[in-house]
Short mmCIF file of C-alpha atoms and ligand atoms in Angstrom, two decimals:
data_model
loop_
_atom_site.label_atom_id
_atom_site.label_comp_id
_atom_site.label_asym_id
_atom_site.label_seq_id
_atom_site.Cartn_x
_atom_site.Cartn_y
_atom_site.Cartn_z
CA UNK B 20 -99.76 24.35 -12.49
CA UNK B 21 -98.65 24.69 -9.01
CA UNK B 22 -101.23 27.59 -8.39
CA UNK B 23 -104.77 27.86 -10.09
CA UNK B 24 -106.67 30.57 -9.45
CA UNK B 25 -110.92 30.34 -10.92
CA UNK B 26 -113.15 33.05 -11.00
CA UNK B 27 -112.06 34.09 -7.67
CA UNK B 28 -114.30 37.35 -5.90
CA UNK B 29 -113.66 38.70 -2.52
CA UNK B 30 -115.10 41.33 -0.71
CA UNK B 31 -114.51 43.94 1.82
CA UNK B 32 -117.75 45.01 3.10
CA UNK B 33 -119.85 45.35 -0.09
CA UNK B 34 -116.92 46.72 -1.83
CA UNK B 35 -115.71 44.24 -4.64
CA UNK B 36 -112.10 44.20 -4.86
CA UNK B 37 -111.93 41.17 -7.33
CA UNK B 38 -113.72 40.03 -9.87
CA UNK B 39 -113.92 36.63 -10.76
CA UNK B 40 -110.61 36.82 -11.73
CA UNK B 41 -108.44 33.34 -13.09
CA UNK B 42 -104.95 33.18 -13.35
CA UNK B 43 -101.92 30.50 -12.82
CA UNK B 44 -98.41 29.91 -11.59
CA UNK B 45 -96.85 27.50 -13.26
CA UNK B 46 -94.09 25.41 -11.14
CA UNK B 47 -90.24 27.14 -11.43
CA UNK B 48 -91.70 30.40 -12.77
CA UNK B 49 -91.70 34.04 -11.69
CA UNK B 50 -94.95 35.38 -12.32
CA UNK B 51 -95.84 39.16 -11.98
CA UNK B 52 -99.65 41.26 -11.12
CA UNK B 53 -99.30 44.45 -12.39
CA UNK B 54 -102.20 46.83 -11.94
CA UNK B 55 -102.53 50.44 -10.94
CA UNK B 56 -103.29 51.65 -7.16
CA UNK B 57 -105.92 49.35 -6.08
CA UNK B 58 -106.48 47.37 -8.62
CA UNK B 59 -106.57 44.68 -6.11
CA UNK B 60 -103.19 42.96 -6.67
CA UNK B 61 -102.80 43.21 -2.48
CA UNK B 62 -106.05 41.45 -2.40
CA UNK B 63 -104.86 38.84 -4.30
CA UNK B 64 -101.87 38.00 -2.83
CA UNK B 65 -103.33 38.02 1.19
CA UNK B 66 -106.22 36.05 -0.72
CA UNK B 67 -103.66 33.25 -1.80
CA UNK B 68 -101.90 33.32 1.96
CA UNK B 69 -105.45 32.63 3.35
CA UNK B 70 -105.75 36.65 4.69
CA UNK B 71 -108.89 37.43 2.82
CA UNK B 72 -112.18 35.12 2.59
CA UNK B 73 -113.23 33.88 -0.86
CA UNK B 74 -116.74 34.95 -1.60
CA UNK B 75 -116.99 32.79 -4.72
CA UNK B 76 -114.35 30.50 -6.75
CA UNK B 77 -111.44 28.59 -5.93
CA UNK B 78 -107.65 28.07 -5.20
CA UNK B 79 -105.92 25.43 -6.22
CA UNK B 80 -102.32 24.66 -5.18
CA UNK B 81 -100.06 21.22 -5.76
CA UNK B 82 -103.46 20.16 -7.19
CA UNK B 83 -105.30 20.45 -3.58
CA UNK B 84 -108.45 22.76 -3.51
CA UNK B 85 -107.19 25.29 -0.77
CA UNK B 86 -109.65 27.68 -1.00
CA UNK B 87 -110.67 27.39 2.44
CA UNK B 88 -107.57 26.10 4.21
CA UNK B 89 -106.92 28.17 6.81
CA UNK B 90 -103.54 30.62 6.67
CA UNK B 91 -101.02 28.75 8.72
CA UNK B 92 -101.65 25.32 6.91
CA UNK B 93 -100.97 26.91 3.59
CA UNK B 94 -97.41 27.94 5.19
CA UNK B 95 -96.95 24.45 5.90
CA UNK B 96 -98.07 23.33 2.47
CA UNK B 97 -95.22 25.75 0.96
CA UNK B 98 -96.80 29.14 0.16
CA UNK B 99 -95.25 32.22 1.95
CA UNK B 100 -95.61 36.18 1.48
CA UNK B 101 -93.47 38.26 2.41
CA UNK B 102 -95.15 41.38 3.70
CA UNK B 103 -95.49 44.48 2.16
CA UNK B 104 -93.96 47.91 3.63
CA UNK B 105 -92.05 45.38 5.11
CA UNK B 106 -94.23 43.59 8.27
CA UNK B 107 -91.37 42.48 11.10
CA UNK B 108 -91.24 42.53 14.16
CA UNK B 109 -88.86 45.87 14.52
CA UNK B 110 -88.43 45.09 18.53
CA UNK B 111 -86.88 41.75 17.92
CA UNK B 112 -83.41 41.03 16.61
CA UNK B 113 -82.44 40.14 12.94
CA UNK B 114 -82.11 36.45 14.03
CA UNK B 115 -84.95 36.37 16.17
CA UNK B 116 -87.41 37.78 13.34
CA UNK B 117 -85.59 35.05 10.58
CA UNK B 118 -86.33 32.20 13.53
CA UNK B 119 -90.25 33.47 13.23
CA UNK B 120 -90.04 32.72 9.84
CA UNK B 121 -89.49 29.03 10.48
CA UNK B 122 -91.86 28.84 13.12
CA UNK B 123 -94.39 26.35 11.66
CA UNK B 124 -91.49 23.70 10.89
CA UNK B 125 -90.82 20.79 12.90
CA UNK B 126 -88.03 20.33 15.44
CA UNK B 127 -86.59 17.31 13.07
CA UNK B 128 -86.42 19.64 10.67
CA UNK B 129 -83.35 21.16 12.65
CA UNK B 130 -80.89 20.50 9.99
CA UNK B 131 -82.84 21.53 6.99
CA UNK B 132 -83.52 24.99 9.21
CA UNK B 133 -80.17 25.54 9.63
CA UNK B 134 -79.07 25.05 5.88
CA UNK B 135 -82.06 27.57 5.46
CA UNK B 136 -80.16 30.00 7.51
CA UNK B 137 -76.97 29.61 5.68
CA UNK B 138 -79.25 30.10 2.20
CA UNK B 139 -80.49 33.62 3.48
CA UNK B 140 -77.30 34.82 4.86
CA UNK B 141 -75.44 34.00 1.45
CA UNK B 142 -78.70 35.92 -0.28
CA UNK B 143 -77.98 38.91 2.06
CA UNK B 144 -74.78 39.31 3.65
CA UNK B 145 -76.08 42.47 4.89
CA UNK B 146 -78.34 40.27 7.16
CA UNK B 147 -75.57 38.43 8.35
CA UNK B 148 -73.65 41.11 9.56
CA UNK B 149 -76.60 42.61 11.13
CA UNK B 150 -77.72 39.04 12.85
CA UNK B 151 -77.82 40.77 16.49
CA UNK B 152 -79.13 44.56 15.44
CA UNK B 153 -82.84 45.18 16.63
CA UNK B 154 -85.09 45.16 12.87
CA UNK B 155 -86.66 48.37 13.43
CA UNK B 156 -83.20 50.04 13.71
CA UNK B 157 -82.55 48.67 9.80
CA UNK B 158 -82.48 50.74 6.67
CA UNK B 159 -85.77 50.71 4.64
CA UNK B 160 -83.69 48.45 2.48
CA UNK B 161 -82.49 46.23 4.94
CA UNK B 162 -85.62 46.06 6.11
CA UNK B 163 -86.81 44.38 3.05
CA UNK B 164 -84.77 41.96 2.72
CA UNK B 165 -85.32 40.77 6.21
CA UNK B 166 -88.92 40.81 5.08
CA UNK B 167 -88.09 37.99 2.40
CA UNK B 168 -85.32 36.55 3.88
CA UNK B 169 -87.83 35.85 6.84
CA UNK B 170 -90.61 34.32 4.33
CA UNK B 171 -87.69 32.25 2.80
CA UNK B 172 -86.94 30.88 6.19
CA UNK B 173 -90.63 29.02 6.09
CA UNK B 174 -89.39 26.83 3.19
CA UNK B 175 -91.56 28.07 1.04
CA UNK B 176 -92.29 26.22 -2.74
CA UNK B 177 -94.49 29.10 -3.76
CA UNK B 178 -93.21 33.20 -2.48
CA UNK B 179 -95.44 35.75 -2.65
CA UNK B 180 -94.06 39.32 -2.88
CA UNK B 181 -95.89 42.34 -2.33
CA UNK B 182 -94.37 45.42 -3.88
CA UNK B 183 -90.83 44.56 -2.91
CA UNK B 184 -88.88 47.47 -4.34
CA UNK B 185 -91.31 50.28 -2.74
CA UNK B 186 -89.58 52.92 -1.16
CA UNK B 187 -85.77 51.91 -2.37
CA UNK B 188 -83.23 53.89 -4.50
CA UNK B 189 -82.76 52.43 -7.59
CA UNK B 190 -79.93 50.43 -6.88
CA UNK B 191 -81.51 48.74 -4.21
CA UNK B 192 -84.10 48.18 -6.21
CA UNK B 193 -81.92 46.29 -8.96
CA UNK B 194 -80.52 44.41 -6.60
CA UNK B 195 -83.72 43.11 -4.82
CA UNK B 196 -84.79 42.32 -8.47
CA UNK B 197 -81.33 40.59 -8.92
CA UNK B 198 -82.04 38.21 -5.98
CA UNK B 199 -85.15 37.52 -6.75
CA UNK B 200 -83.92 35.87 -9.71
CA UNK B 201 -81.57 34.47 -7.58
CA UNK B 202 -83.91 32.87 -5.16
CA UNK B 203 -85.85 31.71 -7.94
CA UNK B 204 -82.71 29.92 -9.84
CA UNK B 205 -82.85 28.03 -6.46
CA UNK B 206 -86.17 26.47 -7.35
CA UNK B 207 -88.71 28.84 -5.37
CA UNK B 208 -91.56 29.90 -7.83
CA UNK B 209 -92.23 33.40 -7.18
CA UNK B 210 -95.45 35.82 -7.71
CA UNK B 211 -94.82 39.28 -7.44
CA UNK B 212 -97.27 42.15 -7.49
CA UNK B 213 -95.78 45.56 -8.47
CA UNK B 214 -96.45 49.29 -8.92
CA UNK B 215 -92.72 48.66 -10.87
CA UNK B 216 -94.07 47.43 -14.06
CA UNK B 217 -90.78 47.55 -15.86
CA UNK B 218 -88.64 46.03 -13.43
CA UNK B 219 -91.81 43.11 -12.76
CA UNK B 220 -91.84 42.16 -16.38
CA UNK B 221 -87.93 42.39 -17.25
CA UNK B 222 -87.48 39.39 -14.31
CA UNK B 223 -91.03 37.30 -14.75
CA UNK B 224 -91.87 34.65 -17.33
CA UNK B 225 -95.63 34.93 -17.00
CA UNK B 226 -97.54 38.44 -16.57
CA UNK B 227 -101.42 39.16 -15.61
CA UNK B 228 -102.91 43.13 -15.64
CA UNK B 229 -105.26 43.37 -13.18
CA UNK B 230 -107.81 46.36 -13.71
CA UNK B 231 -110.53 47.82 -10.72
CA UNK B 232 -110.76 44.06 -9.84
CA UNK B 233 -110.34 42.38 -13.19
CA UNK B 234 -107.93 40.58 -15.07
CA UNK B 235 -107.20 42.34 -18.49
CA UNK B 236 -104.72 40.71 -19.92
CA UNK B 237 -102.34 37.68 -19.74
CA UNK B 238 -99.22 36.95 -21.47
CA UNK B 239 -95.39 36.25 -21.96
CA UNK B 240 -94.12 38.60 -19.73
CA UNK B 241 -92.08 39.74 -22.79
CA UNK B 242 -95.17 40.07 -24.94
CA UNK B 243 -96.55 42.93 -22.29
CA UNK B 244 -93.23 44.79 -22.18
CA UNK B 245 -93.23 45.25 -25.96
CA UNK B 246 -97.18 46.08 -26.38
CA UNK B 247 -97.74 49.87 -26.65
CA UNK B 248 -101.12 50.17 -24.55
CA UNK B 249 -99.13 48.86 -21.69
CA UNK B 250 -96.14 50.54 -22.10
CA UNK B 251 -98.89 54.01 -22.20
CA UNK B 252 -100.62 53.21 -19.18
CA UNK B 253 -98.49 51.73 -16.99
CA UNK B 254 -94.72 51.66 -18.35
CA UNK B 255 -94.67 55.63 -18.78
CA UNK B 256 -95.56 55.84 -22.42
P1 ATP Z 303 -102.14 49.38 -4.03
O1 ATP Z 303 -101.03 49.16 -4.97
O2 ATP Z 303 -102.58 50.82 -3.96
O3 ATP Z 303 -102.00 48.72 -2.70
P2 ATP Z 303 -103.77 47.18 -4.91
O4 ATP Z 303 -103.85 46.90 -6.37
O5 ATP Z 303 -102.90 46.34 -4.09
O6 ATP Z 303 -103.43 48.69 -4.72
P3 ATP Z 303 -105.85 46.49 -3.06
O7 ATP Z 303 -105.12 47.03 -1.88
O8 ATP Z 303 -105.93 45.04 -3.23
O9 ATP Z 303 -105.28 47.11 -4.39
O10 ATP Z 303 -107.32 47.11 -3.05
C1 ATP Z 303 -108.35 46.71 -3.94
C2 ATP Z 303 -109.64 47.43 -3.58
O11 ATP Z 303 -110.11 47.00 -2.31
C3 ATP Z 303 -109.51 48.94 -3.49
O12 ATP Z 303 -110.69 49.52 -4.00
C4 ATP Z 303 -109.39 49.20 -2.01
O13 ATP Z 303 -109.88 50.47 -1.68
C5 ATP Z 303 -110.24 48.10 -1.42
N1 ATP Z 303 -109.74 47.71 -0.09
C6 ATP Z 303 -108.53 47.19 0.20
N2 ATP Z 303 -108.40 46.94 1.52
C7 ATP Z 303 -109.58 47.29 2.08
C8 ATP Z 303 -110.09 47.27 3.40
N3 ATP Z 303 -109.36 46.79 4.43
N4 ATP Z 303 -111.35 47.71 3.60
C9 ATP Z 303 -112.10 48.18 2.58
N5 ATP Z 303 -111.67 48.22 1.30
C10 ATP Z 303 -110.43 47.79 1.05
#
């Protein structure tokens, strides 16, 4: 497993938003959280990036117990999210914000960065094109993809998506699915959390509900998609 999640809780305040809840990512896999409106899939992911304190339980990632290794390390050690309702820095430039993304990585790293570069630009033309633009002058869409093509530029082994296609037309939301895929036939193992249960299970190998803090079920992606209680409650009947 390249992530192992046990009987993790975390708190805000004395609100419980998880419950002792288990769950793994296995290495070269997309894995997918679905859950309703706070279910506490958010939780979970800023929990894994080392934005949330672990009241009980433990992470696990290469086999390290990471549970209370501070945020920035874990970026080092190759887990990155990509924000959700897309977190840049809308003052900077496209290039600027994709340079943040590498900023934990070592100067004799130079060459590696720059092949990085060439990896998100082929992902997203769109980025290319817009290299000099200021980020908060981008389409929601383009916006989003800046968001992951930033989290890309950290190297990551392990990228965390929060609710990528929110707020995107369909077709932008196929095609953020479609590169996904794509990022992940490039060896990055990917956890997504989505309100998009369709689209999350059509592209993941590995699926987890999460319910009011818990973990419900967990299964072959394509096991969920054809079982009728989820299709009722969260694929629309
Ligand atoms: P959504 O899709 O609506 O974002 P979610 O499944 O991601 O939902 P979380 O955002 O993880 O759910 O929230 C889980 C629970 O924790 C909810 O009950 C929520 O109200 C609570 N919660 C989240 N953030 C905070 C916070 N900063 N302070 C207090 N409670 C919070």
């Amino acid at each position: 497993m390249l992530l192992e999640i046990s009987e993790l809780s975390v708190f805000y305040g004395k609100i419980q938003a998880l419950d002792k809840i288990s769950l793994g990512v296995e290495e070269g896999e997309i894995a997918c959280l679905i859950g309703a409106n706070g279910a506490g899939k958010s939780t979970t992911l800023k929990t894994i990036s080392g934005l949330r304190k672990v009241a009980h339980g433990s992470l696990r990632f290469k086999g390290e117990d990471i549970t209370y290794v501070p945020g920035h390390q874990r970026v080092t050690m190759g887990i990155c999210q990509a924000p959700e309702g897309r977190g840049i820095f809308p003052g900077m430039t496209v290039m600027d914000n994709l340079g943040m993304g590498a900023y934990t990585r070592k100067k004799r790293e130079a060459e590696k960065i720059a092949a990085d570069f060439d990896r998100v630009f082929a992902l997203f033309p769109r980025l290319k094109e817009r290299q000099k633009q200021i980020a908060g002058t981008m389409s929601g869409g383009e916006q989003q993809m800046l968001a992951i093509g930033r989290a890309l530029m950290s190297s990551p082994d392990l990228l965390l998506l929060d609710e990528p296609s929110m707020g995107l037309a369909p077709k932008l939301v196929a095609q953020i699915f479609e590169i996904i895929q794509e990022i992940n036939g490039q060896g990055t193992t990917v956890l997504l959390v989505e309100q998009n249960a369709i689209k999350a299970l059509s592209v993941s190998q590995r699926a987890y509900v999460l319910e009011t803090g818990r973990i419900t079920r967990s299964a072959p992606a394509e096991d969920l998609l054809g079982d009728d209680s989820i299709r009722a409650a969260y694929l629309g009947g």
